[in-house]
mmCIF file of C-alpha atoms in Angstrom:
data_model
loop_
_atom_site.group_PDB
_atom_site.id
_atom_site.type_symbol
_atom_site.label_atom_id
_atom_site.label_comp_id
_atom_site.label_asym_id
_atom_site.label_seq_id
_atom_site.Cartn_x
_atom_site.Cartn_y
_atom_site.Cartn_z
ATOM 1 C CA MET B 20 -28.621 7.246 -14.186
ATOM 2 C CA LYS B 21 -25.699 9.257 -12.758
ATOM 3 C CA ILE B 22 -25.308 9.239 -8.971
ATOM 4 C CA THR B 23 -22.917 11.025 -6.626
ATOM 5 C CA VAL B 24 -22.593 9.407 -3.211
ATOM 6 C CA ILE B 25 -21.657 11.474 -0.193
ATOM 7 C CA THR B 26 -20.552 9.287 2.676
ATOM 8 C CA ASN B 27 -18.067 9.190 5.521
ATOM 9 C CA TYR B 28 -15.494 7.140 3.619
ATOM 10 C CA ASP B 29 -12.207 6.345 5.343
ATOM 11 C CA GLN B 30 -9.782 3.817 3.843
ATOM 12 C CA LYS B 31 -8.471 2.911 7.304
ATOM 13 C CA ASN B 32 -11.860 1.807 8.607
ATOM 14 C CA TYR B 33 -13.156 -1.626 7.588
ATOM 15 C CA GLY B 34 -16.802 -0.693 8.164
ATOM 16 C CA SER B 35 -16.489 2.438 6.067
ATOM 17 C CA VAL B 36 -14.828 0.562 3.200
ATOM 18 C CA LEU B 37 -17.363 -2.275 3.358
ATOM 19 C CA GLN B 38 -20.286 0.163 3.355
ATOM 20 C CA ALA B 39 -18.865 2.128 0.400
ATOM 21 C CA PHE B 40 -18.024 -1.011 -1.574
ATOM 22 C CA ALA B 41 -21.426 -2.631 -0.959
ATOM 23 C CA LEU B 42 -23.353 0.517 -1.866
ATOM 24 C CA GLN B 43 -21.323 1.132 -4.992
ATOM 25 C CA SER B 44 -21.591 -2.518 -6.069
ATOM 26 C CA LYS B 45 -25.381 -2.485 -5.665
ATOM 27 C CA LEU B 46 -25.693 0.790 -7.598
ATOM 28 C CA HIS B 47 -23.580 -0.689 -10.431
ATOM 29 C CA GLU B 48 -25.744 -3.813 -10.381
ATOM 30 C CA LEU B 49 -28.816 -1.580 -10.800
ATOM 31 C CA GLY B 50 -27.155 0.109 -13.787
ATOM 32 C CA ALA B 51 -26.212 3.406 -12.171
ATOM 33 C CA GLU B 52 -22.957 5.203 -12.937
ATOM 34 C CA ASN B 53 -21.708 6.390 -9.550
ATOM 35 C CA TYR B 54 -18.765 7.601 -7.549
ATOM 36 C CA ILE B 55 -18.077 8.729 -4.017
ATOM 37 C CA LEU B 56 -17.352 12.414 -3.538
ATOM 38 C CA LYS B 57 -14.578 12.843 -0.974
ATOM 39 C CA TRP B 58 -13.032 15.934 0.517
ATOM 40 C CA LYS B 59 -9.310 16.136 -0.288
ATOM 41 C CA LYS B 60 -7.322 16.602 2.902
ATOM 42 C CA ASP B 61 -4.375 18.928 3.018
ATOM 43 C CA GLU B 62 -1.830 16.479 4.379
ATOM 44 C CA LYS B 63 1.539 17.876 5.343
ATOM 45 C CA LYS B 64 4.474 15.544 5.867
ATOM 46 C CA LYS B 65 6.476 15.890 9.059
ATOM 47 C CA SER B 66 10.178 16.520 8.686
ATOM 48 C CA PRO B 67 12.521 13.883 10.179
ATOM 49 C CA ILE B 68 13.655 16.394 12.804
ATOM 50 C CA LYS B 69 10.050 17.066 13.839
ATOM 51 C CA LYS B 70 9.379 13.308 14.081
ATOM 52 C CA VAL B 71 12.378 12.794 16.393
ATOM 53 C CA ARG B 72 11.463 15.844 18.479
ATOM 54 C CA ASP B 73 7.864 14.617 18.847
ATOM 55 C CA PHE B 74 9.052 11.123 19.755
ATOM 56 C CA LEU B 75 11.452 12.335 22.453
ATOM 57 C CA ALA B 76 9.182 15.029 23.878
ATOM 58 C CA PRO B 77 7.201 14.230 26.994
ATOM 59 C CA SER B 78 3.673 13.245 26.018
ATOM 60 C CA GLN B 79 0.459 14.493 27.580
ATOM 61 C CA ASN B 80 -0.347 10.894 28.500
ATOM 62 C CA GLN B 81 3.023 10.446 30.223
ATOM 63 C CA TYR B 82 3.992 7.421 28.130
ATOM 64 C CA SER B 83 7.335 5.858 28.970
ATOM 65 C CA MET B 84 9.970 5.443 26.270
ATOM 66 C CA LYS B 85 9.178 1.706 26.258
ATOM 67 C CA ALA B 86 5.476 2.419 25.678
ATOM 68 C CA LYS B 87 6.333 4.846 22.872
ATOM 69 C CA LEU B 88 8.429 2.144 21.175
ATOM 70 C CA GLU B 89 5.555 -0.362 21.488
ATOM 71 C CA ILE B 90 3.124 2.156 19.981
ATOM 72 C CA ARG B 91 5.539 2.802 17.122
ATOM 73 C CA LYS B 92 5.858 -0.957 16.492
ATOM 74 C CA ALA B 93 2.049 -1.316 16.423
ATOM 75 C CA LYS B 94 1.755 1.569 13.959
ATOM 76 C CA LYS B 95 4.138 -0.207 11.576
ATOM 77 C CA HIS B 96 1.986 -3.341 11.803
ATOM 78 C CA PHE B 97 -1.154 -1.359 11.000
ATOM 79 C CA ALA B 98 0.613 0.434 8.133
ATOM 80 C CA LYS B 99 0.761 -2.896 6.265
ATOM 81 C CA ARG B 100 -2.975 -3.378 6.754
ATOM 82 C CA TYR B 101 -3.663 0.165 5.575
ATOM 83 C CA GLN B 102 -1.611 -0.419 2.422
ATOM 84 C CA LYS B 103 -3.690 -3.507 1.601
ATOM 85 C CA MET B 104 -6.913 -1.601 2.251
ATOM 86 C CA ALA B 105 -5.750 1.300 0.063
ATOM 87 C CA LYS B 106 -4.945 -1.113 -2.768
ATOM 88 C CA PHE B 107 -8.381 -2.739 -2.485
ATOM 89 C CA CYS B 108 -10.052 0.673 -2.511
ATOM 90 C CA GLN B 109 -8.100 1.872 -5.544
ATOM 91 C CA GLN B 110 -9.114 -1.241 -7.469
ATOM 92 C CA ASN B 111 -12.746 -1.472 -6.363
ATOM 93 C CA ILE B 112 -14.151 1.884 -5.274
ATOM 94 C CA ALA B 113 -14.635 4.888 -7.579
ATOM 95 C CA VAL B 114 -13.821 8.148 -5.804
ATOM 96 C CA LYS B 115 -13.584 11.727 -7.012
ATOM 97 C CA TYR B 116 -11.925 14.333 -4.832
ATOM 98 C CA CYS B 117 -12.933 17.936 -4.303
ATOM 99 C CA ASP B 118 -11.062 20.664 -2.460
ATOM 100 C CA SER B 119 -13.656 23.430 -2.296
ATOM 101 C CA LEU B 120 -17.401 23.891 -2.151
ATOM 102 C CA GLN B 121 -17.255 25.279 -5.681
ATOM 103 C CA SER B 122 -15.533 22.175 -7.088
ATOM 104 C CA ALA B 123 -17.976 19.964 -5.149
ATOM 105 C CA SER B 124 -20.991 21.763 -6.593
ATOM 106 C CA LEU B 125 -19.566 21.440 -10.117
ATOM 107 C CA MET B 126 -19.068 17.707 -9.628
ATOM 108 C CA VAL B 127 -22.603 17.254 -8.311
ATOM 109 C CA GLY B 128 -24.278 19.609 -10.794
ATOM 110 C CA ASP B 129 -24.434 17.207 -13.746
ATOM 111 C CA ARG B 130 -25.689 14.224 -11.726
ATOM 112 C CA ASP B 131 -29.240 12.896 -11.538
ATOM 113 C CA VAL B 132 -29.105 11.932 -7.863
ATOM 114 C CA LEU B 133 -27.112 13.015 -4.812
ATOM 115 C CA LEU B 134 -27.215 10.084 -2.397
ATOM 116 C CA ALA B 135 -26.359 10.207 1.310
ATOM 117 C CA GLY B 136 -24.510 6.934 1.836
ATOM 118 C CA SER B 137 -24.236 7.068 5.610
ATOM 119 C CA ASP B 138 -25.833 8.711 8.619
ATOM 120 C CA GLN B 139 -22.309 9.757 9.681
ATOM 121 C CA ILE B 140 -22.184 12.602 7.154
ATOM 122 C CA TRP B 141 -24.416 14.609 9.502
ATOM 123 C CA SER B 142 -21.974 14.312 12.401
ATOM 124 C CA THR B 143 -20.202 17.554 13.245
ATOM 125 C CA ALA B 144 -17.481 15.859 15.293
ATOM 126 C CA GLY B 145 -14.176 16.513 13.549
ATOM 127 C CA HIS B 146 -15.609 17.280 10.127
ATOM 128 C CA GLN B 147 -15.617 20.564 8.272
ATOM 129 C CA LEU B 148 -17.106 21.296 4.879
ATOM 130 C CA SER B 149 -14.962 24.297 4.208
ATOM 131 C CA PRO B 150 -11.152 24.282 4.332
#
């Protein structure tokens, strides 16, 4: 059986990764070929000048320079965790990316089952189906 899983899968969230891994492992155990369908984000890198300008600009939260440095230090710490999570996901979770509704429908069209892997896919907060 061929299954496409649609879920709210985020490599930076332990619960999301655990849910995706557990579901995919169980489906494999039951003999189903499956992958998670994920929307490809259009990620644009910030230029070094923009990074410095953003860092030095007054923030809406009125953070002090010391607080900004502490936040930056914490982000570096979490970056190491995120790298480990990304490596785990690459090795253990099958994902196919789509960038349009047309490509998503083509990827789902040849499957036997379309499975909703999480109740979070119905949330409208911060999620868009179309680019």
